Coordinates of N, CA and C in Angstrom, one line a residue:
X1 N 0.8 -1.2 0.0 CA 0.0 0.0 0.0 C 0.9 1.2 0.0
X2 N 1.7 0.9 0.7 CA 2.8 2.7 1.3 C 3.3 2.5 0.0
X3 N 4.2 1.6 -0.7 CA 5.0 1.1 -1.4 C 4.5 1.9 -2.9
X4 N 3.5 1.3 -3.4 CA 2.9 2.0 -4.7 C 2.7 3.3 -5.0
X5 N 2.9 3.7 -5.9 CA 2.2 5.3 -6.2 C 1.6 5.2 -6.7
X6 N 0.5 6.3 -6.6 CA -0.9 6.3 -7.1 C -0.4 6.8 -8.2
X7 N -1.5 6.0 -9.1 CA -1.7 5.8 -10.7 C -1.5 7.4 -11.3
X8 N -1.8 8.2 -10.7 CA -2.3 10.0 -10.8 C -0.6 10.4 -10.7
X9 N 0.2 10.0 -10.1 CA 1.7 10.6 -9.8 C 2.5 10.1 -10.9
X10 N 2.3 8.9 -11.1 CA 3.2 8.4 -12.3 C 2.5 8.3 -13.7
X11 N 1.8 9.1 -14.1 CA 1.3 9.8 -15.3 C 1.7 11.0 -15.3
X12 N 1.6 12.0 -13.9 CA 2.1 13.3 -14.2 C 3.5 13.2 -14.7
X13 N 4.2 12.3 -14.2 CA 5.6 12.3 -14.1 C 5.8 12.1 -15.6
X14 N 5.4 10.8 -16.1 CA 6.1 10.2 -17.8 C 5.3 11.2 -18.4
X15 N 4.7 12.7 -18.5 CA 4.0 13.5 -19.3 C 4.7 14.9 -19.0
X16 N 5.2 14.6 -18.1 CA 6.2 16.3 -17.7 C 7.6 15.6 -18.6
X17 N 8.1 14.4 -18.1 CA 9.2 13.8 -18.9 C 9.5 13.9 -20.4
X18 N 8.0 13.5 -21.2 CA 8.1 13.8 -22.1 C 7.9 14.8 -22.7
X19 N 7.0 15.8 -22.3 CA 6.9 17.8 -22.8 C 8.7 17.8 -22.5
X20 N 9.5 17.4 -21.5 CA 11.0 18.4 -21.4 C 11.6 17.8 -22.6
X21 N 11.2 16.7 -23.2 CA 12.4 15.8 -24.1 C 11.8 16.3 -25.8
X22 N 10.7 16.9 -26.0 CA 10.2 17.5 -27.3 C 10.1 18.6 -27.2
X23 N 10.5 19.7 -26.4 CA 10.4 20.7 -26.1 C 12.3 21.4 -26.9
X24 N 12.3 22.5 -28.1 CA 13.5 22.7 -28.2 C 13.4 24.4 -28.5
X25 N 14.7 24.8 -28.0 CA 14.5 26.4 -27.6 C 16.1 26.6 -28.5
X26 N 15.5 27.7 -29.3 CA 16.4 28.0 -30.0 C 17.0 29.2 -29.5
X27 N 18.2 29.4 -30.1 CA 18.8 30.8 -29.3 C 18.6 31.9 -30.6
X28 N 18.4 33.1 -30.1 CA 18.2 34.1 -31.4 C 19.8 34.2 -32.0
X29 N 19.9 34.8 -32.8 CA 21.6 35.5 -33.3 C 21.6 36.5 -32.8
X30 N 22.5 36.2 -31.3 CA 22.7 37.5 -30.8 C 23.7 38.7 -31.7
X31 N 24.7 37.9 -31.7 CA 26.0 38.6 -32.4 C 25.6 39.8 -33.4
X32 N 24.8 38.7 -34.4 CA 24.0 39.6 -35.5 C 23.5 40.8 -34.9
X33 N 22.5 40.7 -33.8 CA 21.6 41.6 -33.5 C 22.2 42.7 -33.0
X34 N 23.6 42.4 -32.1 CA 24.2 43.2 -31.6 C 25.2 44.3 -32.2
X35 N 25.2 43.4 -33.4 CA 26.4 44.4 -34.7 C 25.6 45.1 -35.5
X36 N 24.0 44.9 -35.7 CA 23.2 45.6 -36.3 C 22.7 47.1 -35.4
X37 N 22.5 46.8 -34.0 CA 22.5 47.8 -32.9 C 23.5 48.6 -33.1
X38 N 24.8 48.1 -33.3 CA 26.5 48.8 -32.8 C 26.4 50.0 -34.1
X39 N 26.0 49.4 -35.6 CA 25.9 50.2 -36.6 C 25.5 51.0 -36.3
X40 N 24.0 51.1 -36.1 CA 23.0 52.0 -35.9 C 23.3 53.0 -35.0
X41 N 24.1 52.6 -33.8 CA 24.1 54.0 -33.0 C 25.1 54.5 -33.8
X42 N 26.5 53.8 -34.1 CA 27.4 54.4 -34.8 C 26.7 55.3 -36.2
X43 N 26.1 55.3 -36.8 CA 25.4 56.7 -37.7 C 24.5 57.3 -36.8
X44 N 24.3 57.6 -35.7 CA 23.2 58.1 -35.4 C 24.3 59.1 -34.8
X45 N 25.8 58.4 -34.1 CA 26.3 59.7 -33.3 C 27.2 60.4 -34.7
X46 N 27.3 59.6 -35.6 CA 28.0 60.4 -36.9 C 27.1 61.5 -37.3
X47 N 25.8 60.9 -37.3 CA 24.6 62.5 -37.7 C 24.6 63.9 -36.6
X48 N 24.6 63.1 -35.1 CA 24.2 64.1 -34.1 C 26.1 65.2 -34.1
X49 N 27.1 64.0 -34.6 CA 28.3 65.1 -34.1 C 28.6 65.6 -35.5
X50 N 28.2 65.9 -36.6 CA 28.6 66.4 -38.0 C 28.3 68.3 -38.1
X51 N 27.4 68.7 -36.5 CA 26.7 69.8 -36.5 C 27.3 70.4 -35.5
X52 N 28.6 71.0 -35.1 CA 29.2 71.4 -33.8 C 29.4 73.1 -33.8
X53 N 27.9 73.7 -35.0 CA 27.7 75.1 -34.6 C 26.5 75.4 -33.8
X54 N 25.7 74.5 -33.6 CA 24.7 74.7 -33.3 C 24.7 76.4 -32.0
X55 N 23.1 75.5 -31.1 CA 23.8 76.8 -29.8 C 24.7 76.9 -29.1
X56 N 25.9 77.8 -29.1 CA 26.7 77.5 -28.0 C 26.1 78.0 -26.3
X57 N 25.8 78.7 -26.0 CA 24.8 79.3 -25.4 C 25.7 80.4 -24.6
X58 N 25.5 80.7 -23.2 CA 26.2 82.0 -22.6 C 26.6 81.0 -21.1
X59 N 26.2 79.3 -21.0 CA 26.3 78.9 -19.8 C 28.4 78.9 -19.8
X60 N 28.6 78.6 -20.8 CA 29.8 78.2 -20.4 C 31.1 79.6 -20.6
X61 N 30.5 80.9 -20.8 CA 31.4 81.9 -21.0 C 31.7 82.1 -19.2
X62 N 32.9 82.8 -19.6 CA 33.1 83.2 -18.3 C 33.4 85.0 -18.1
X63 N 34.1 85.1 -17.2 CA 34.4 86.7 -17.2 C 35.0 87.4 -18.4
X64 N 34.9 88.7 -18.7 CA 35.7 89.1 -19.7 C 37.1 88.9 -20.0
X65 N 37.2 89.6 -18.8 CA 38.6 89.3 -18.8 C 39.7 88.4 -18.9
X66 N 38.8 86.8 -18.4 CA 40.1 85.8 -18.6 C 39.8 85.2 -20.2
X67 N 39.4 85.6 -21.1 CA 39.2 84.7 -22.4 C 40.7 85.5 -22.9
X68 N 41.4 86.7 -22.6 CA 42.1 86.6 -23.6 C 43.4 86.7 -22.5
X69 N 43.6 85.9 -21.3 CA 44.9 85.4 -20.7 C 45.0 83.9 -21.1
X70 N 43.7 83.4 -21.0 CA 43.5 81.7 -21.0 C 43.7 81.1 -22.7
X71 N 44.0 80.2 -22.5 CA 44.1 79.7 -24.4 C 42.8 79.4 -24.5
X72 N 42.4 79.1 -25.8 CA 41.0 78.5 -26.2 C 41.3 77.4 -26.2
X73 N 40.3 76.5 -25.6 CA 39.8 75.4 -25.5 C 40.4 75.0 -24.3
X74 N 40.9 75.3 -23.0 CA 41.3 75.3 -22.1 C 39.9 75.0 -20.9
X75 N 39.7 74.3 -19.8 CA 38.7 74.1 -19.1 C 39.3 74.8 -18.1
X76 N 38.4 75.1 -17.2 CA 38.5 75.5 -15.6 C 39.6 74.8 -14.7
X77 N 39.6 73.9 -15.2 CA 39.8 72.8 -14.0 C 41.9 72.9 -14.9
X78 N 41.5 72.9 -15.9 CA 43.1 72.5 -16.5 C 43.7 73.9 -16.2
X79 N 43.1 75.1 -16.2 CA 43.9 76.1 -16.2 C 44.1 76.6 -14.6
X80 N 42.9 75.4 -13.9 CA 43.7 75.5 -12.4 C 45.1 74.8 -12.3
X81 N 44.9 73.6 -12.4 CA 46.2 72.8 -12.6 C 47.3 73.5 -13.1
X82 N 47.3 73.9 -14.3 CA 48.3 74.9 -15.0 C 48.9 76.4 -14.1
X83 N 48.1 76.5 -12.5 CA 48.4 77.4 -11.7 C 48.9 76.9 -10.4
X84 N 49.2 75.5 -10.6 CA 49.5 75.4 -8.8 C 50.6 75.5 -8.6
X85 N 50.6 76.1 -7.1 CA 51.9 76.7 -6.4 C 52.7 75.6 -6.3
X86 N 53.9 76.5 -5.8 CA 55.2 75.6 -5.7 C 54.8 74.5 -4.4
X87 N 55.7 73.4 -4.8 CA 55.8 72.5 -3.7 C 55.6 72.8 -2.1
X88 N 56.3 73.1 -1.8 CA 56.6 73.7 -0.5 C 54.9 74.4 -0.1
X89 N 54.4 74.8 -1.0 CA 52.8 75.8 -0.3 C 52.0 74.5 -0.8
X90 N 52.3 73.7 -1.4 CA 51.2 72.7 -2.1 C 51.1 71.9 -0.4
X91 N 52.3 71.3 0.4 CA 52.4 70.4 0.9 C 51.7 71.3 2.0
X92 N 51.9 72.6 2.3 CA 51.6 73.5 3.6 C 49.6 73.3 3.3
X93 N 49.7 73.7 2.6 CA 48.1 73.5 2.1 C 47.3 72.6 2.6
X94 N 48.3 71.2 1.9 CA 47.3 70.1 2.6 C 47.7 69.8 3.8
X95 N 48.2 70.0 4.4 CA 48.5 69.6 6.1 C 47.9 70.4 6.5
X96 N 47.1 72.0 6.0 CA 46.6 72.4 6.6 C 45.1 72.1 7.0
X97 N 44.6 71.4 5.8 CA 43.3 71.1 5.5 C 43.0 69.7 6.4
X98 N 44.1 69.1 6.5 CA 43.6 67.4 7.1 C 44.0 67.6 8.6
X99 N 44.8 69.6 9.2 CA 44.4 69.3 10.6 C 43.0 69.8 10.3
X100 N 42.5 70.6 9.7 CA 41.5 70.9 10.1 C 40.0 70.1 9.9
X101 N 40.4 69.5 8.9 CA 39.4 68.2 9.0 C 39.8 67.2 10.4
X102 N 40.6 67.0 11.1 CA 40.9 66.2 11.8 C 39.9 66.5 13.3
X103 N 40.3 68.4 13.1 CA 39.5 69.1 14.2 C 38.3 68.9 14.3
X104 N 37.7 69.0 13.1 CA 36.5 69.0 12.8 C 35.9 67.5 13.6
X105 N 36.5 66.3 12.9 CA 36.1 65.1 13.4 C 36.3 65.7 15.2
X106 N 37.3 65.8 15.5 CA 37.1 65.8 17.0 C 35.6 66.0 17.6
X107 N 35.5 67.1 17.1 CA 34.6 68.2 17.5 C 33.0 67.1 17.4
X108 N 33.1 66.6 16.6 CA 31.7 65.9 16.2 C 32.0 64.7 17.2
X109 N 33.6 63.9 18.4 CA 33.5 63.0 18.6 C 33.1 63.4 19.9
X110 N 33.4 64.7 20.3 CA 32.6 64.9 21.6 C 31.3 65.3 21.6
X111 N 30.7 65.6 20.6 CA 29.4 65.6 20.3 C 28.8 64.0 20.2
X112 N 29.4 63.4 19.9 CA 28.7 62.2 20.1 C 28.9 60.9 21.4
X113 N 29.8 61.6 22.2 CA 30.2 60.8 23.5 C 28.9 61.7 24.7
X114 N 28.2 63.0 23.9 CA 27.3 63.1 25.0 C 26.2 62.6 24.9
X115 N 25.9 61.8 23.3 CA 24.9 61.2 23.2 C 25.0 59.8 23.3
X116 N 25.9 59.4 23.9 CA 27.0 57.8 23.9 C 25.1 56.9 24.4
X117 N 24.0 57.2 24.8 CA 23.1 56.1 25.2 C 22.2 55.6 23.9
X118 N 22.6 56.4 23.0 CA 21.6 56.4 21.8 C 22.5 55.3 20.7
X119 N 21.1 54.7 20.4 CA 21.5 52.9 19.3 C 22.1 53.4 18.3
X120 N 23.7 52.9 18.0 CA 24.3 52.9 16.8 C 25.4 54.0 17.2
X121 N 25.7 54.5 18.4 CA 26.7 55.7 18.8 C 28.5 55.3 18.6
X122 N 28.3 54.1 19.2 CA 29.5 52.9 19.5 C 30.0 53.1 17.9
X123 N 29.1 52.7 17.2 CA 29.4 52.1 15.9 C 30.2 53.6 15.0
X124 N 29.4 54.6 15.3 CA 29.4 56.3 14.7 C 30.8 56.4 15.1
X125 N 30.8 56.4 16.5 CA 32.7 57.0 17.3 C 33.3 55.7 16.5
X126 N 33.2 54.7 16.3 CA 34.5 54.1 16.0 C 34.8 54.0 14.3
X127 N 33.7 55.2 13.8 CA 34.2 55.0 12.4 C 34.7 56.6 12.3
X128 N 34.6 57.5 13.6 CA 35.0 58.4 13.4 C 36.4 58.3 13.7
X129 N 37.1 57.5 14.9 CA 38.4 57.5 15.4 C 39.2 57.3 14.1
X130 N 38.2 56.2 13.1 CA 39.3 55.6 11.9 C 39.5 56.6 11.0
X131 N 38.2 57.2 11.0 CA 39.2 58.1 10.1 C 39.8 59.3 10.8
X132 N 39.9 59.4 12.1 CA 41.3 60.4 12.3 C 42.9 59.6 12.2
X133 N 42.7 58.2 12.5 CA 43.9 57.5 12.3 C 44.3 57.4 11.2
X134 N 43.4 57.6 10.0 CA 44.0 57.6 8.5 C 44.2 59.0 8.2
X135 N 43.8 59.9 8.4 CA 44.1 61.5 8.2 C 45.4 61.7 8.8
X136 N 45.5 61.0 10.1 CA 46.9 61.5 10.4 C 48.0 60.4 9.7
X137 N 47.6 59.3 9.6 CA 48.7 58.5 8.9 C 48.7 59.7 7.6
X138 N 47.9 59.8 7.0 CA 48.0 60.6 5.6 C 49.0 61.7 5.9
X139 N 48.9 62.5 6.8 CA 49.4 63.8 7.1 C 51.4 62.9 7.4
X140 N 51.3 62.1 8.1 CA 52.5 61.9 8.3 C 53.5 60.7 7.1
X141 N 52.3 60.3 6.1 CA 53.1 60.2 5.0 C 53.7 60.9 3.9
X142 N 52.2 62.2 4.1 CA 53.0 63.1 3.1 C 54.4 64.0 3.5
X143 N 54.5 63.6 4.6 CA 56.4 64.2 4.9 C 57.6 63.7 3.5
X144 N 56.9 62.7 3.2 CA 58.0 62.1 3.0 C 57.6 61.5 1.4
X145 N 56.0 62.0 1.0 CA 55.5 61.4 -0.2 C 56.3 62.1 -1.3
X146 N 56.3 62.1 -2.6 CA 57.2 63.0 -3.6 C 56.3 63.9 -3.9
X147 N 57.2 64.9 -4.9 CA 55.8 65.7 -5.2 C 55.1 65.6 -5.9
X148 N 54.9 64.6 -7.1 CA 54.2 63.7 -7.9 C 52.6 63.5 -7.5
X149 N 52.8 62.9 -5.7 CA 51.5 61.9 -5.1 C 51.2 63.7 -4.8
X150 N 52.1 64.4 -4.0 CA 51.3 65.5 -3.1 C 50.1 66.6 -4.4
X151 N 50.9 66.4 -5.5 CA 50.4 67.4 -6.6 C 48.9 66.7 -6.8
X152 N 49.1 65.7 -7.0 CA 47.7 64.7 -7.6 C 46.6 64.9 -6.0
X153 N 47.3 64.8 -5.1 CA 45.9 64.7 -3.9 C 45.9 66.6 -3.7
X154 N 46.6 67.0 -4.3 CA 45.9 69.0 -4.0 C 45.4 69.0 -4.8
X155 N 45.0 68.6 -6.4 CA 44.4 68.2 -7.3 C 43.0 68.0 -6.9
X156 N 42.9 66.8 -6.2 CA 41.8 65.9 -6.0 C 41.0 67.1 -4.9
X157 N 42.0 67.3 -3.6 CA 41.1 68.3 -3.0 C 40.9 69.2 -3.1
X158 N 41.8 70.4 -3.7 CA 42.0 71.8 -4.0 C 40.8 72.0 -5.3
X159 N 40.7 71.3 -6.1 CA 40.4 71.6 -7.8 C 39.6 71.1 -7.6
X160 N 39.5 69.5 -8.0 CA 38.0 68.8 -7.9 C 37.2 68.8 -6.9
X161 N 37.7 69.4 -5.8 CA 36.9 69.6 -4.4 C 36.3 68.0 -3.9
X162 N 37.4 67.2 -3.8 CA 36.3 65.9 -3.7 C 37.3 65.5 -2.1
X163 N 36.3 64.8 -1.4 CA 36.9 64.3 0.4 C 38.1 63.4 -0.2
X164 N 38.8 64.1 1.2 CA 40.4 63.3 1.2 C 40.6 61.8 1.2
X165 N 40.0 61.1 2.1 CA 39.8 59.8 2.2 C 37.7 59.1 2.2

């Protein structure tokens, strides 16, 4: 009795068996489809870039006066680069910025040791300690970094204005 299966289980079975064994799935031609796509955008950006008078508009002018110190075709950002101070103020610069970021963290770690009862505080200070331990490792690498790395991170902070770590 336990032993047998009912007549109803072993028909589903040899009828699912056989749908999976006559059943065949073809694959489209991707490659094709994808080198017909690749064309297509390719003439679409050949049409859209063949027209480089259109509007220029007034967003991207700047003051009078610097269009005829600056070259043409020069960005913001390159003719900063093309101005940074000598070594020596580069390196003063950023040692000045990562104590003061450092200060800053302090400032927020005793702000958060007076709220030390509130869920997730523990977690807050110990991600603040880390990054004063990497601010100052940073500060005490660049003694000794070349001017190469110092130029690239006044770059990164000074110009692109983007966080130190």
């Amino acid at each position: 009795m336990g032993t047998n299966p009912s007549p109803e289980k072993g028909t589903l079975h040899s009828e699912s068996s056989q749908q999976q064994s006559t059943l065949v799935v073809e694959q489209p031609h991707k490659l094709e489809g994808l080198l017909d796509t690749i064309m297509l955008l390719d003439k679409i950006s050949d049409r859209m870039g063949e027209d480089r008078s259109g509007d220029l508009g007034g967003a991207g002018a700047g003051p009078a006066g610097t269009g005829a110190t600056a070259q043409a075709g020069q960005s913001a950002r390159d003719q900063a680069i093309a101005a940074i101070p000598a070594e020596r103020l580069i390196r003063k610069q950023i040692a000045k910025h990562i104590e003061k970021e450092v200060k800053t963290l302090r400032k927020e770690v005793r702000r958060a040791t007076h709220r030390a009862s509130r869920p997730g505080t523990a977690h807050h200070l110990n991600d603040l300690y880390a990054r004063i331990r990497r601010l100052n490792s940073l500060l005490a690498t660049m003694l000794g970094a070349s001017y190469d790395v110092a130029k690239r991170l006044f770059i990164r902070v000074f110009i692109d204005k983007q966080p130190i770590l």
